[in-house]
mmCIF file with all atom_site columns, C-alpha atoms in Angstrom:
data_model
loop_
_atom_site.group_PDB
_atom_site.id
_atom_site.type_symbol
_atom_site.label_atom_id
_atom_site.label_alt_id
_atom_site.label_comp_id
_atom_site.label_asym_id
_atom_site.label_entity_id
_atom_site.label_seq_id
_atom_site.pdbx_PDB_ins_code
_atom_site.Cartn_x
_atom_site.Cartn_y
_atom_site.Cartn_z
_atom_site.occupancy
_atom_site.B_iso_or_equiv
_atom_site.pdbx_formal_charge
_atom_site.auth_seq_id
_atom_site.auth_comp_id
_atom_site.auth_asym_id
_atom_site.auth_atom_id
_atom_site.pdbx_PDB_model_num
ATOM 1  C CA . MET J 1 1  ? 140.598 212.552 44.563 1.00 0.00 ? 1  MET J CA 1
ATOM 2  C CA . GLU J 1 2  ? 139.280 209.083 43.843 1.00 0.00 ? 2  GLU J CA 1
ATOM 3  C CA . THR J 1 3  ? 141.112 205.949 44.939 1.00 0.00 ? 3  THR J CA 1
ATOM 4  C CA . LYS J 1 4  ? 140.996 202.887 42.777 1.00 0.00 ? 4  LYS J CA 1
ATOM 5  C CA . SER J 1 5  ? 140.287 199.520 44.231 1.00 0.00 ? 5  SER J CA 1
ATOM 6  C CA . ASP J 1 6  ? 142.834 196.780 43.572 1.00 0.00 ? 6  ASP J CA 1
ATOM 7  C CA . ASN J 1 7  ? 140.321 194.645 41.690 1.00 0.00 ? 7  ASN J CA 1
ATOM 8  C CA . GLN J 1 8  ? 138.451 197.436 39.934 1.00 0.00 ? 8  GLN J CA 1
ATOM 9  C CA . GLY J 1 9  ? 139.297 196.006 36.525 1.00 0.00 ? 9  GLY J CA 1
ATOM 10 C CA . PHE J 1 10 ? 138.070 192.543 37.522 1.00 0.00 ? 10 PHE J CA 1
ATOM 11 C CA . PRO J 1 11 ? 134.914 192.944 39.613 1.00 0.00 ? 11 PRO J CA 1
ATOM 12 C CA . ALA J 1 12 ? 133.651 189.441 38.814 1.00 0.00 ? 12 ALA J CA 1
ATOM 13 C CA . LEU J 1 13 ? 136.911 187.683 39.683 1.00 0.00 ? 13 LEU J CA 1
ATOM 14 C CA . PRO J 1 14 ? 135.950 186.611 43.235 1.00 0.00 ? 14 PRO J CA 1
ATOM 15 C CA . LYS J 1 15 ? 132.616 185.228 41.982 1.00 0.00 ? 15 LYS J CA 1
ATOM 16 C CA . LEU J 1 16 ? 134.322 183.401 39.131 1.00 0.00 ? 16 LEU J CA 1
ATOM 17 C CA . PHE J 1 17 ? 136.927 181.958 41.478 1.00 0.00 ? 17 PHE J CA 1
ATOM 18 C CA . SER J 1 18 ? 134.279 180.680 43.891 1.00 0.00 ? 18 SER J CA 1
ATOM 19 C CA . LYS J 1 19 ? 132.354 179.062 41.021 1.00 0.00 ? 19 LYS J CA 1
ATOM 20 C CA . ILE J 1 20 ? 135.508 177.349 39.772 1.00 0.00 ? 20 ILE J CA 1
ATOM 21 C CA . MET J 1 21 ? 136.249 176.060 43.266 1.00 0.00 ? 21 MET J CA 1
ATOM 22 C CA . LEU J 1 22 ? 132.702 174.760 43.658 1.00 0.00 ? 22 LEU J CA 1
ATOM 23 C CA . LEU J 1 23 ? 132.799 173.061 40.272 1.00 0.00 ? 23 LEU J CA 1
ATOM 24 C CA . SER J 1 24 ? 136.147 171.417 40.976 1.00 0.00 ? 24 SER J CA 1
ATOM 25 C CA . ALA J 1 25 ? 134.852 170.197 44.337 1.00 0.00 ? 25 ALA J CA 1
ATOM 26 C CA . LEU J 1 26 ? 132.015 168.455 42.521 1.00 0.00 ? 26 LEU J CA 1
ATOM 27 C CA . VAL J 1 27 ? 133.943 167.101 39.540 1.00 0.00 ? 27 VAL J CA 1
ATOM 28 C CA . LEU J 1 28 ? 137.226 165.924 41.071 1.00 0.00 ? 28 LEU J CA 1
ATOM 29 C CA . PRO J 1 29 ? 135.717 163.194 43.280 1.00 0.00 ? 29 PRO J CA 1
ATOM 30 C CA . LEU J 1 30 ? 133.986 161.758 40.218 1.00 0.00 ? 30 LEU J CA 1
ATOM 31 C CA . ALA J 1 31 ? 137.176 161.770 38.193 1.00 0.00 ? 31 ALA J CA 1
ATOM 32 C CA . SER J 1 32 ? 139.165 160.084 40.944 1.00 0.00 ? 32 SER J CA 1
ATOM 33 C CA . GLN J 1 33 ? 136.802 157.122 41.283 1.00 0.00 ? 33 GLN J CA 1
ATOM 34 C CA . ALA J 1 34 ? 138.236 153.859 40.072 1.00 0.00 ? 34 ALA J CA 1
ATOM 35 C CA . ALA J 1 35 ? 137.254 152.713 36.623 1.00 0.00 ? 35 ALA J CA 1
ATOM 36 C CA . ASP J 1 36 ? 134.809 149.837 36.352 1.00 0.00 ? 36 ASP J CA 1
ATOM 37 C CA . ASP J 1 37 ? 136.210 146.330 36.499 1.00 0.00 ? 37 ASP J CA 1
ATOM 38 C CA . THR J 1 38 ? 135.527 143.593 33.964 1.00 0.00 ? 38 THR J CA 1
ATOM 39 C CA . TYR J 1 39 ? 133.451 140.594 35.044 1.00 0.00 ? 39 TYR J CA 1
ATOM 40 C CA . ASN J 1 40 ? 132.823 137.305 33.239 1.00 0.00 ? 40 ASN J CA 1
ATOM 41 C CA . CYS J 1 41 ? 129.264 136.177 33.955 1.00 0.00 ? 41 CYS J CA 1
ATOM 42 C CA . ASN J 1 42 ? 127.688 132.826 33.200 1.00 0.00 ? 42 ASN J CA 1
ATOM 43 C CA . LEU J 1 43 ? 124.219 131.371 33.716 1.00 0.00 ? 43 LEU J CA 1
ATOM 44 C CA . VAL J 1 44 ? 124.884 128.113 35.576 1.00 0.00 ? 44 VAL J CA 1
ATOM 45 C CA . GLY J 1 45 ? 122.421 125.270 35.051 1.00 0.00 ? 45 GLY J CA 1
ATOM 46 C CA . VAL J 1 46 ? 121.160 126.597 31.723 1.00 0.00 ? 46 VAL J CA 1
ATOM 47 C CA . PRO J 1 47 ? 122.280 124.536 28.713 1.00 0.00 ? 47 PRO J CA 1
ATOM 48 C CA . GLY J 1 48 ? 123.640 126.376 25.700 1.00 0.00 ? 48 GLY J CA 1
ATOM 49 C CA . THR J 1 49 ? 124.585 129.628 27.433 1.00 0.00 ? 49 THR J CA 1
ATOM 50 C CA . THR J 1 50 ? 127.993 131.189 27.047 1.00 0.00 ? 50 THR J CA 1
ATOM 51 C CA . THR J 1 51 ? 130.077 133.411 29.287 1.00 0.00 ? 51 THR J CA 1
ATOM 52 C CA . GLN J 1 52 ? 129.313 137.098 28.827 1.00 0.00 ? 52 GLN J CA 1
ATOM 53 C CA . THR J 1 53 ? 131.589 139.970 29.764 1.00 0.00 ? 53 THR J CA 1
ATOM 54 C CA . VAL J 1 54 ? 130.376 143.143 31.451 1.00 0.00 ? 54 VAL J CA 1
ATOM 55 C CA . GLN J 1 55 ? 131.997 146.309 32.837 1.00 0.00 ? 55 GLN J CA 1
ATOM 56 C CA . ALA J 1 56 ? 130.721 147.076 36.340 1.00 0.00 ? 56 ALA J CA 1
ATOM 57 C CA . SER J 1 57 ? 131.762 148.764 39.569 1.00 0.00 ? 57 SER J CA 1
ATOM 58 C CA . SER J 1 58 ? 131.119 145.652 41.691 1.00 0.00 ? 58 SER J CA 1
ATOM 59 C CA . VAL J 1 59 ? 130.113 142.012 41.390 1.00 0.00 ? 59 VAL J CA 1
ATOM 60 C CA . ASP J 1 60 ? 126.585 142.946 42.517 1.00 0.00 ? 60 ASP J CA 1
ATOM 61 C CA . ALA J 1 61 ? 126.338 145.567 39.778 1.00 0.00 ? 61 ALA J CA 1
ATOM 62 C CA . ALA J 1 62 ? 127.531 142.974 37.259 1.00 0.00 ? 62 ALA J CA 1
ATOM 63 C CA . LYS J 1 63 ? 124.881 140.511 38.422 1.00 0.00 ? 63 LYS J CA 1
ATOM 64 C CA . ASN J 1 64 ? 122.186 143.196 38.294 1.00 0.00 ? 64 ASN J CA 1
ATOM 65 C CA . SER J 1 65 ? 122.931 143.778 34.619 1.00 0.00 ? 65 SER J CA 1
ATOM 66 C CA . PHE J 1 66 ? 121.952 140.145 33.918 1.00 0.00 ? 66 PHE J CA 1
ATOM 67 C CA . LYS J 1 67 ? 118.950 140.038 36.267 1.00 0.00 ? 67 LYS J CA 1
ATOM 68 C CA . SER J 1 68 ? 116.339 139.895 33.501 1.00 0.00 ? 68 SER J CA 1
ATOM 69 C CA . GLN J 1 69 ? 118.225 137.081 31.728 1.00 0.00 ? 69 GLN J CA 1
ATOM 70 C CA . LEU J 1 70 ? 118.398 135.114 34.981 1.00 0.00 ? 70 LEU J CA 1
ATOM 71 C CA . ASP J 1 71 ? 114.690 135.671 35.662 1.00 0.00 ? 71 ASP J CA 1
ATOM 72 C CA . SER J 1 72 ? 113.831 134.440 32.150 1.00 0.00 ? 72 SER J CA 1
ATOM 73 C CA . ALA J 1 73 ? 116.072 131.384 32.481 1.00 0.00 ? 73 ALA J CA 1
ATOM 74 C CA . ARG J 1 74 ? 114.504 130.457 35.826 1.00 0.00 ? 74 ARG J CA 1
ATOM 75 C CA . GLN J 1 75 ? 111.097 130.088 34.177 1.00 0.00 ? 75 GLN J CA 1
ATOM 76 C CA . LYS J 1 76 ? 112.414 127.007 32.356 1.00 0.00 ? 76 LYS J CA 1
ATOM 77 C CA . TYR J 1 77 ? 115.319 126.092 34.664 1.00 0.00 ? 77 TYR J CA 1
ATOM 78 C CA . PRO J 1 78 ? 114.243 126.956 38.256 1.00 0.00 ? 78 PRO J CA 1
ATOM 79 C CA . ASN J 1 79 ? 117.655 126.085 39.728 1.00 0.00 ? 79 ASN J CA 1
ATOM 80 C CA . ALA J 1 80 ? 119.563 128.433 37.407 1.00 0.00 ? 80 ALA J CA 1
ATOM 81 C CA . THR J 1 81 ? 122.086 130.716 39.059 1.00 0.00 ? 81 THR J CA 1
ATOM 82 C CA . LEU J 1 82 ? 124.300 133.522 37.850 1.00 0.00 ? 82 LEU J CA 1
ATOM 83 C CA . GLU J 1 83 ? 128.020 133.366 38.475 1.00 0.00 ? 83 GLU J CA 1
ATOM 84 C CA . CYS J 1 84 ? 130.182 136.445 37.899 1.00 0.00 ? 84 CYS J CA 1
ATOM 85 C CA . VAL J 1 85 ? 133.959 136.389 38.301 1.00 0.00 ? 85 VAL J CA 1
ATOM 86 C CA . LYS J 1 86 ? 136.213 139.436 38.209 1.00 0.00 ? 86 LYS J CA 1
ATOM 87 C CA . GLN J 1 87 ? 138.644 139.220 35.321 1.00 0.00 ? 87 GLN J CA 1
#
């Protein structure tokens, strides 16, 4: 007489469960991270520029998004700086 295993109808269930657990371990930390903050950034010492708003995870990330604009402005206005304030 043959005995049936408890999970005979679902042989892939343990594999599927382990894949779901692995996936949730990878995805949940990403989902729980705080959303980006809003920063108002302005080129100081450059006439005619306006405040620009950017979404970033930190003030450094906000400043990095305007790095090329700051580099360009410094060619004409060497003392130009970038000021970013969290909204």
